[in-house]
mmCIF file of C-alpha atoms in Angstrom:
data_model
loop_
_atom_site.group_PDB
_atom_site.id
_atom_site.type_symbol
_atom_site.label_atom_id
_atom_site.label_comp_id
_atom_site.label_asym_id
_atom_site.label_seq_id
_atom_site.Cartn_x
_atom_site.Cartn_y
_atom_site.Cartn_z
ATOM 1 C CA MET A 14 -67.973 22.823 -42.456
ATOM 2 C CA TYR A 15 -70.532 24.739 -40.463
ATOM 3 C CA THR A 16 -70.610 27.624 -38.001
ATOM 4 C CA ILE A 17 -72.487 27.760 -34.681
ATOM 5 C CA ILE A 18 -73.808 31.200 -33.758
ATOM 6 C CA THR A 19 -76.066 32.394 -30.966
ATOM 7 C CA ASP A 20 -77.339 35.537 -29.213
ATOM 8 C CA SER A 21 -76.480 37.477 -26.086
ATOM 9 C CA ALA A 22 -79.301 35.983 -23.978
ATOM 10 C CA THR A 23 -76.791 33.163 -23.407
ATOM 11 C CA ASP A 24 -75.040 35.429 -20.885
ATOM 12 C CA LEU A 25 -71.727 33.884 -21.938
ATOM 13 C CA PRO A 26 -68.662 35.695 -20.505
ATOM 14 C CA ARG A 27 -66.980 38.107 -22.860
ATOM 15 C CA SER A 28 -63.688 36.275 -22.405
ATOM 16 C CA TYR A 29 -65.287 33.006 -23.515
ATOM 17 C CA ILE A 30 -66.890 34.643 -26.574
ATOM 18 C CA GLU A 31 -63.571 36.158 -27.621
ATOM 19 C CA GLU A 32 -61.604 32.972 -26.978
ATOM 20 C CA HIS A 33 -63.935 30.945 -29.200
ATOM 21 C CA ASN A 34 -64.416 33.691 -31.802
ATOM 22 C CA LEU A 35 -68.165 33.134 -31.331
ATOM 23 C CA HIS A 36 -70.676 35.227 -33.251
ATOM 24 C CA VAL A 37 -73.166 36.456 -30.654
ATOM 25 C CA ILE A 38 -76.078 38.497 -31.942
ATOM 26 C CA PRO A 39 -76.787 41.224 -29.366
ATOM 27 C CA THR A 40 -80.259 41.590 -27.869
ATOM 28 C CA PRO A 41 -81.647 45.133 -27.663
ATOM 29 C CA VAL A 42 -82.499 47.141 -24.541
ATOM 30 C CA VAL A 43 -84.147 50.525 -24.533
ATOM 31 C CA ILE A 44 -83.088 53.040 -21.883
ATOM 32 C CA ASP A 45 -84.955 56.331 -21.737
ATOM 33 C CA ASN A 46 -86.071 55.791 -25.369
ATOM 34 C CA VAL A 47 -82.511 55.150 -26.604
ATOM 35 C CA ASP A 48 -81.669 51.751 -28.066
ATOM 36 C CA TYR A 49 -78.602 49.868 -26.828
ATOM 37 C CA LEU A 50 -77.203 46.440 -27.721
ATOM 38 C CA ASP A 51 -76.444 44.003 -24.876
ATOM 39 C CA GLY A 52 -72.742 43.233 -24.753
ATOM 40 C CA LYS A 53 -71.920 45.577 -27.631
ATOM 41 C CA THR A 54 -72.950 49.133 -26.753
ATOM 42 C CA ILE A 55 -73.870 48.551 -23.097
ATOM 43 C CA PHE A 56 -72.285 46.209 -20.531
ATOM 44 C CA THR A 57 -73.588 44.769 -17.284
ATOM 45 C CA GLU A 58 -71.755 46.990 -14.776
ATOM 46 C CA ASP A 59 -73.173 50.193 -16.281
ATOM 47 C CA PHE A 60 -76.540 48.583 -17.035
ATOM 48 C CA TYR A 61 -77.234 47.588 -13.439
ATOM 49 C CA LYS A 62 -76.250 51.021 -12.131
ATOM 50 C CA ILE A 63 -78.879 52.476 -14.485
ATOM 51 C CA LEU A 64 -81.391 49.793 -13.498
ATOM 52 C CA ASP A 65 -80.898 50.664 -9.813
ATOM 53 C CA ASP A 66 -82.252 54.142 -10.550
ATOM 54 C CA THR A 67 -86.006 53.581 -10.511
ATOM 55 C CA SER A 68 -86.600 56.877 -12.313
ATOM 56 C CA ARG A 69 -85.057 55.466 -15.507
ATOM 57 C CA ASP A 70 -87.303 53.973 -18.181
ATOM 58 C CA ILE A 71 -85.966 50.564 -19.231
ATOM 59 C CA LYS A 72 -87.560 48.176 -21.688
ATOM 60 C CA THR A 73 -86.417 45.216 -23.743
ATOM 61 C CA TYR A 74 -87.573 43.657 -27.007
ATOM 62 C CA HIS A 75 -86.412 40.553 -28.796
ATOM 63 C CA ILE A 76 -84.113 40.633 -31.826
ATOM 64 C CA ASN A 77 -86.325 41.501 -34.780
ATOM 65 C CA PRO A 78 -86.269 40.016 -38.322
ATOM 66 C CA ALA A 79 -84.310 42.973 -39.748
ATOM 67 C CA MET A 80 -81.579 42.457 -37.130
ATOM 68 C CA PHE A 81 -81.455 38.767 -37.927
ATOM 69 C CA GLU A 82 -81.223 39.434 -41.658
ATOM 70 C CA GLU A 83 -78.243 41.686 -41.032
ATOM 71 C CA ALA A 84 -76.587 38.948 -38.935
ATOM 72 C CA PHE A 85 -77.369 36.022 -41.327
ATOM 73 C CA LEU A 86 -76.783 37.730 -44.666
ATOM 74 C CA PRO A 87 -72.941 37.559 -44.738
ATOM 75 C CA TYR A 88 -73.117 33.779 -44.244
ATOM 76 C CA ALA A 89 -75.652 33.437 -47.042
ATOM 77 C CA GLN A 90 -73.488 35.545 -49.361
ATOM 78 C CA LYS A 91 -70.465 33.322 -48.663
ATOM 79 C CA GLY A 92 -72.476 30.112 -49.046
ATOM 80 C CA GLU A 93 -71.722 28.985 -45.490
ATOM 81 C CA THR A 94 -73.664 26.489 -43.417
ATOM 82 C CA VAL A 95 -74.963 27.901 -40.111
ATOM 83 C CA ILE A 96 -76.610 26.576 -36.955
ATOM 84 C CA TYR A 97 -78.206 29.336 -34.919
ATOM 85 C CA ILE A 98 -78.991 28.365 -31.322
ATOM 86 C CA CYS A 99 -81.713 30.745 -30.155
ATOM 87 C CA PHE A 100 -83.272 32.016 -26.925
ATOM 88 C CA SER A 101 -86.196 29.949 -25.597
ATOM 89 C CA THR A 102 -89.533 30.398 -27.358
ATOM 90 C CA GLY A 103 -91.106 29.988 -23.930
ATOM 91 C CA ILE A 104 -89.746 33.380 -22.931
ATOM 92 C CA ALA A 105 -89.312 35.465 -26.134
ATOM 93 C CA GLY A 106 -90.306 35.569 -29.787
ATOM 94 C CA THR A 107 -86.744 35.225 -31.049
ATOM 95 C CA PHE A 108 -87.289 31.880 -32.829
ATOM 96 C CA ASN A 109 -90.155 33.210 -34.964
ATOM 97 C CA ALA A 110 -88.280 36.382 -35.833
ATOM 98 C CA ALA A 111 -85.219 34.400 -36.882
ATOM 99 C CA ASN A 112 -87.368 32.193 -39.117
ATOM 100 C CA ILE A 113 -88.947 35.238 -40.812
ATOM 101 C CA ALA A 114 -85.442 36.541 -41.538
ATOM 102 C CA LYS A 115 -84.437 33.135 -42.889
ATOM 103 C CA GLN A 116 -87.362 33.012 -45.291
ATOM 104 C CA ASN A 117 -86.566 36.533 -46.511
ATOM 105 C CA ILE A 118 -82.956 35.654 -47.191
ATOM 106 C CA LEU A 119 -83.886 32.401 -48.967
ATOM 107 C CA GLU A 120 -85.699 34.465 -51.607
ATOM 108 C CA ASP A 121 -82.330 35.777 -52.789
ATOM 109 C CA TYR A 122 -80.119 32.903 -51.577
ATOM 110 C CA PRO A 123 -82.226 29.748 -51.969
ATOM 111 C CA ASP A 124 -79.273 27.449 -51.176
ATOM 112 C CA PHE A 125 -78.514 29.070 -47.831
ATOM 113 C CA ASP A 126 -78.219 26.255 -45.267
ATOM 114 C CA LEU A 127 -79.419 27.702 -41.954
ATOM 115 C CA THR A 128 -80.781 25.610 -39.108
ATOM 116 C CA ILE A 129 -82.521 27.470 -36.263
ATOM 117 C CA VAL A 130 -82.630 25.573 -32.978
ATOM 118 C CA ASP A 131 -84.903 26.574 -30.094
ATOM 119 C CA SER A 132 -82.680 26.193 -27.016
ATOM 120 C CA LYS A 133 -85.632 26.057 -24.586
ATOM 121 C CA CYS A 134 -83.081 27.495 -22.162
ATOM 122 C CA ALA A 135 -82.344 30.891 -20.693
ATOM 123 C CA SER A 136 -79.365 32.907 -19.461
ATOM 124 C CA LEU A 137 -76.337 30.723 -18.625
ATOM 125 C CA GLY A 138 -78.439 27.548 -19.091
ATOM 126 C CA PHE A 139 -78.619 28.682 -22.694
ATOM 127 C CA GLY A 140 -74.932 29.512 -22.514
ATOM 128 C CA LEU A 141 -74.118 26.094 -21.137
ATOM 129 C CA LEU A 142 -75.960 24.502 -24.064
ATOM 130 C CA VAL A 143 -73.866 26.498 -26.549
ATOM 131 C CA LYS A 144 -70.649 25.660 -24.660
ATOM 132 C CA LEU A 145 -71.404 21.927 -24.733
ATOM 133 C CA LEU A 146 -72.185 22.061 -28.461
ATOM 134 C CA LEU A 147 -68.970 23.922 -29.244
ATOM 135 C CA GLU A 148 -67.003 21.265 -27.343
ATOM 136 C CA TYR A 149 -68.755 18.561 -29.319
ATOM 137 C CA GLN A 150 -68.073 20.394 -32.575
ATOM 138 C CA ALA A 151 -64.393 20.576 -31.627
ATOM 139 C CA LYS A 152 -64.382 16.737 -31.469
ATOM 140 C CA GLY A 153 -65.458 16.601 -35.099
ATOM 141 C CA ALA A 154 -69.241 16.317 -34.771
ATOM 142 C CA THR A 155 -71.238 16.762 -37.966
ATOM 143 C CA LYS A 156 -74.009 19.316 -38.383
ATOM 144 C CA GLU A 157 -76.610 16.556 -37.941
ATOM 145 C CA GLN A 158 -74.901 15.331 -34.777
ATOM 146 C CA ILE A 159 -74.840 18.861 -33.341
ATOM 147 C CA ILE A 160 -78.591 19.293 -33.969
ATOM 148 C CA GLU A 161 -79.257 15.925 -32.329
ATOM 149 C CA ALA A 162 -77.089 16.857 -29.329
ATOM 150 C CA ALA A 163 -78.843 20.221 -28.981
ATOM 151 C CA GLU A 164 -82.206 18.489 -28.792
ATOM 152 C CA PHE A 165 -80.812 16.134 -26.140
ATOM 153 C CA TYR A 166 -79.102 18.783 -24.009
ATOM 154 C CA ARG A 167 -82.040 21.204 -24.006
ATOM 155 C CA GLY A 168 -84.151 18.515 -22.362
ATOM 156 C CA HIS A 169 -81.573 17.851 -19.661
ATOM 157 C CA ILE A 170 -80.216 21.283 -18.674
ATOM 158 C CA LYS A 171 -81.683 22.312 -15.352
ATOM 159 C CA HIS A 172 -82.048 25.956 -14.263
ATOM 160 C CA ILE A 173 -82.729 26.977 -10.694
ATOM 161 C CA VAL A 174 -83.041 30.696 -9.962
ATOM 162 C CA THR A 175 -83.955 33.171 -7.269
ATOM 163 C CA VAL A 176 -84.250 36.970 -7.210
ATOM 164 C CA ASN A 177 -83.357 39.468 -4.531
ATOM 165 C CA THR A 178 -86.281 41.803 -5.188
ATOM 166 C CA LEU A 179 -89.750 41.274 -6.631
ATOM 167 C CA ALA A 180 -90.047 44.890 -7.850
ATOM 168 C CA TYR A 181 -89.035 44.068 -11.428
ATOM 169 C CA LEU A 182 -91.386 41.086 -11.674
ATOM 170 C CA VAL A 183 -94.167 43.355 -10.531
ATOM 171 C CA LYS A 184 -93.162 46.063 -12.988
ATOM 172 C CA GLY A 185 -93.073 43.554 -15.822
ATOM 173 C CA GLY A 186 -96.537 42.251 -14.994
ATOM 174 C CA ARG A 187 -95.351 38.778 -13.967
ATOM 175 C CA LEU A 188 -96.563 39.372 -10.419
ATOM 176 C CA SER A 189 -99.408 41.486 -9.070
ATOM 177 C CA LYS A 190 -98.476 44.612 -7.112
ATOM 178 C CA PHE A 191 -100.453 43.385 -4.085
ATOM 179 C CA LYS A 192 -98.758 39.972 -3.990
ATOM 180 C CA GLY A 193 -95.372 41.501 -4.683
ATOM 181 C CA THR A 194 -95.643 44.064 -1.918
ATOM 182 C CA LEU A 195 -96.855 41.466 0.581
ATOM 183 C CA ALA A 196 -94.063 39.064 -0.358
ATOM 184 C CA GLU A 197 -91.430 41.822 -0.078
ATOM 185 C CA THR A 198 -92.716 42.743 3.397
ATOM 186 C CA LEU A 199 -92.388 39.117 4.490
ATOM 187 C CA ASP A 200 -88.941 38.818 2.797
ATOM 188 C CA MET A 201 -90.221 35.992 0.609
ATOM 189 C CA LYS A 202 -88.044 34.875 -2.304
ATOM 190 C CA PRO A 203 -89.366 32.874 -5.255
ATOM 191 C CA ILE A 204 -87.547 29.757 -6.419
ATOM 192 C CA ILE A 205 -87.862 29.662 -10.206
ATOM 193 C CA THR A 206 -87.025 27.077 -12.818
ATOM 194 C CA VAL A 207 -87.383 26.694 -16.582
ATOM 195 C CA ASP A 208 -89.926 24.022 -17.569
ATOM 196 C CA GLU A 209 -89.817 21.513 -20.451
ATOM 197 C CA ASN A 210 -91.322 24.139 -22.801
ATOM 198 C CA GLY A 211 -88.616 26.660 -21.929
ATOM 199 C CA ALA A 212 -90.959 28.866 -19.892
ATOM 200 C CA LEU A 213 -90.358 30.227 -16.392
ATOM 201 C CA GLU A 214 -92.100 28.432 -13.554
ATOM 202 C CA VAL A 215 -92.207 29.361 -9.858
ATOM 203 C CA LEU A 216 -91.680 26.189 -7.810
ATOM 204 C CA ARG A 217 -92.194 27.747 -4.373
ATOM 205 C CA THR A 218 -91.218 30.645 -2.179
ATOM 206 C CA VAL A 219 -88.932 30.684 0.861
ATOM 207 C CA ARG A 220 -88.176 33.326 3.464
ATOM 208 C CA GLY A 221 -84.803 35.070 3.318
ATOM 209 C CA ARG A 222 -81.959 35.441 0.841
ATOM 210 C CA LYS A 223 -79.594 32.821 2.261
ATOM 211 C CA LYS A 224 -82.421 30.285 2.629
ATOM 212 C CA ALA A 225 -83.285 30.887 -1.050
ATOM 213 C CA MET A 226 -79.687 30.206 -2.147
ATOM 214 C CA LYS A 227 -79.481 27.069 -0.023
ATOM 215 C CA THR A 228 -82.717 25.930 -1.693
ATOM 216 C CA LEU A 229 -80.982 26.272 -5.074
ATOM 217 C CA ILE A 230 -78.259 23.939 -3.787
ATOM 218 C CA ASP A 231 -80.843 21.478 -2.433
ATOM 219 C CA TYR A 232 -82.521 21.429 -5.835
ATOM 220 C CA ALA A 233 -79.210 20.744 -7.557
ATOM 221 C CA LYS A 234 -78.492 17.963 -5.061
ATOM 222 C CA GLU A 235 -81.855 16.378 -5.876
ATOM 223 C CA HIS A 236 -81.777 16.743 -9.650
ATOM 224 C CA GLY A 237 -78.108 16.817 -10.651
ATOM 225 C CA VAL A 238 -76.157 13.751 -11.780
ATOM 226 C CA ASP A 239 -72.404 13.370 -11.333
ATOM 227 C CA MET A 240 -72.067 16.941 -10.145
ATOM 228 C CA ASP A 241 -68.404 16.290 -9.367
ATOM 229 C CA THR A 242 -67.525 15.592 -13.002
ATOM 230 C CA GLN A 243 -69.764 17.920 -14.999
ATOM 231 C CA THR A 244 -69.522 21.662 -15.662
ATOM 232 C CA VAL A 245 -71.892 23.557 -13.344
ATOM 233 C CA GLY A 246 -72.812 27.136 -14.276
ATOM 234 C CA PHE A 247 -73.352 30.034 -11.885
ATOM 235 C CA VAL A 248 -74.712 33.350 -13.097
ATOM 236 C CA HIS A 249 -75.464 36.475 -11.124
ATOM 237 C CA ALA A 250 -76.899 39.955 -11.757
ATOM 238 C CA GLU A 251 -73.928 41.990 -10.533
ATOM 239 C CA ASP A 252 -74.074 40.604 -6.980
ATOM 240 C CA PRO A 253 -70.577 39.204 -6.299
ATOM 241 C CA GLU A 254 -71.236 38.713 -2.580
ATOM 242 C CA SER A 255 -74.158 36.365 -3.258
ATOM 243 C CA LEU A 256 -72.169 34.647 -5.988
ATOM 244 C CA ASP A 257 -69.322 33.901 -3.591
ATOM 245 C CA PHE A 258 -71.804 32.514 -1.022
ATOM 246 C CA LEU A 259 -73.551 30.300 -3.555
ATOM 247 C CA VAL A 260 -70.439 28.994 -5.275
ATOM 248 C CA SER A 261 -68.570 28.209 -2.017
ATOM 249 C CA HIS A 262 -71.526 26.417 -0.448
ATOM 250 C CA ALA A 263 -72.467 24.550 -3.626
ATOM 251 C CA THR A 264 -68.970 23.322 -4.368
ATOM 252 C CA GLU A 265 -68.548 22.108 -0.790
ATOM 253 C CA SER A 266 -71.989 20.477 -0.650
ATOM 254 C CA LEU A 267 -72.047 18.932 -4.105
ATOM 255 C CA GLY A 268 -68.354 18.278 -4.698
ATOM 256 C CA ILE A 269 -68.304 20.475 -7.794
ATOM 257 C CA THR A 270 -64.879 20.759 -9.397
ATOM 258 C CA ASP A 271 -65.675 22.527 -12.706
ATOM 259 C CA THR A 272 -67.505 25.835 -12.500
ATOM 260 C CA PHE A 273 -68.550 28.179 -15.331
ATOM 261 C CA ILE A 274 -69.319 31.638 -13.999
ATOM 262 C CA SER A 275 -70.852 34.682 -15.687
ATOM 263 C CA THR A 276 -72.936 37.802 -15.209
ATOM 264 C CA MET A 277 -76.585 38.096 -16.243
ATOM 265 C CA GLY A 278 -77.032 40.455 -19.175
ATOM 266 C CA CYS A 279 -79.769 42.928 -20.044
ATOM 267 C CA ALA A 280 -82.236 40.496 -21.669
ATOM 268 C CA ILE A 281 -82.974 38.766 -18.341
ATOM 269 C CA GLY A 282 -81.615 41.314 -15.863
ATOM 270 C CA ALA A 283 -84.044 44.040 -16.914
ATOM 271 C CA HIS A 284 -86.888 41.851 -15.715
ATOM 272 C CA THR A 285 -85.310 40.535 -12.485
ATOM 273 C CA GLY A 286 -83.088 43.356 -11.147
ATOM 274 C CA ARG A 287 -79.743 43.298 -9.415
ATOM 275 C CA GLY A 288 -79.202 40.236 -7.260
ATOM 276 C CA CYS A 289 -80.862 37.601 -9.413
ATOM 277 C CA ILE A 290 -78.741 34.440 -9.168
ATOM 278 C CA ALA A 291 -78.929 30.976 -10.653
ATOM 279 C CA MET A 292 -77.307 27.555 -11.024
ATOM 280 C CA VAL A 293 -77.436 25.512 -14.247
ATOM 281 C CA PHE A 294 -76.380 21.879 -14.701
ATOM 282 C CA LEU A 295 -77.242 18.555 -16.364
ATOM 283 C CA ASP A 296 -79.677 16.103 -14.777
ATOM 284 C CA CYS A 297 -78.086 13.109 -16.500
ATOM 285 C CA LYS A 298 -74.803 11.641 -17.668
ATOM 286 C CA ASP A 299 -73.416 13.389 -20.744
ATOM 287 C CA PRO A 300 -73.436 10.908 -23.645
ATOM 288 C CA TYR A 301 -71.426 13.264 -25.888
ATOM 289 C CA LYS A 302 -68.314 13.613 -23.708
#
């Protein structure tokens, strides 16, 4: 027997987490010098209201080794086998922090069987990976088969993202103030993906919000396989109007029948702002179904 655990950068819906009794380690967010835990002591509706107020000081940091030790220790004490699926190393230092915690715990519990898997995915792309692995586990997959499947899926989950404002990318240093201001003036929207190393990559920019969302659909049409039979994820940063637009147009255009919808949490949302929206899907047939 083994247990799959993950962290809140998956942006999995609370209902899904509760239904599957999934252990989700919360990622921290600091608001006006006070620490909160994503999905535990702060939730998206309140978080985005705070984020909308530009006078508030909001920062994030990845889960540190001490937090991981606290999360892993009960499993070590019980002698359980664990697979931790972690946030992409291309975006955060979560993988290294988790490994430091593992080494510390092994000093006292040398037989603790913990495998740490770099998802190379973000937000609901990361969540989709965990969902697919849980489904495979439910079919009786062994630990080794789950690790193999994780390596396969992470190379075939596509993310396509756009933001409504560039202000947060400028604030976080991912875009210069000059370029950001110019792009905002021209109503330019970046089209962003996650590359093979799990890092964010700007593919191009388009003018206008609706054009940006239609570009997401065009990308899915080009790269998706069997979109009518796979689960397609949609995640938004508390922007239900844009979500409705994207889901309705994507399902009609791509013949999607199975959608997985969630809200972007603090780990990503703090750096993108309200209105960030994305689609996630597989670019190949699923050999584990």
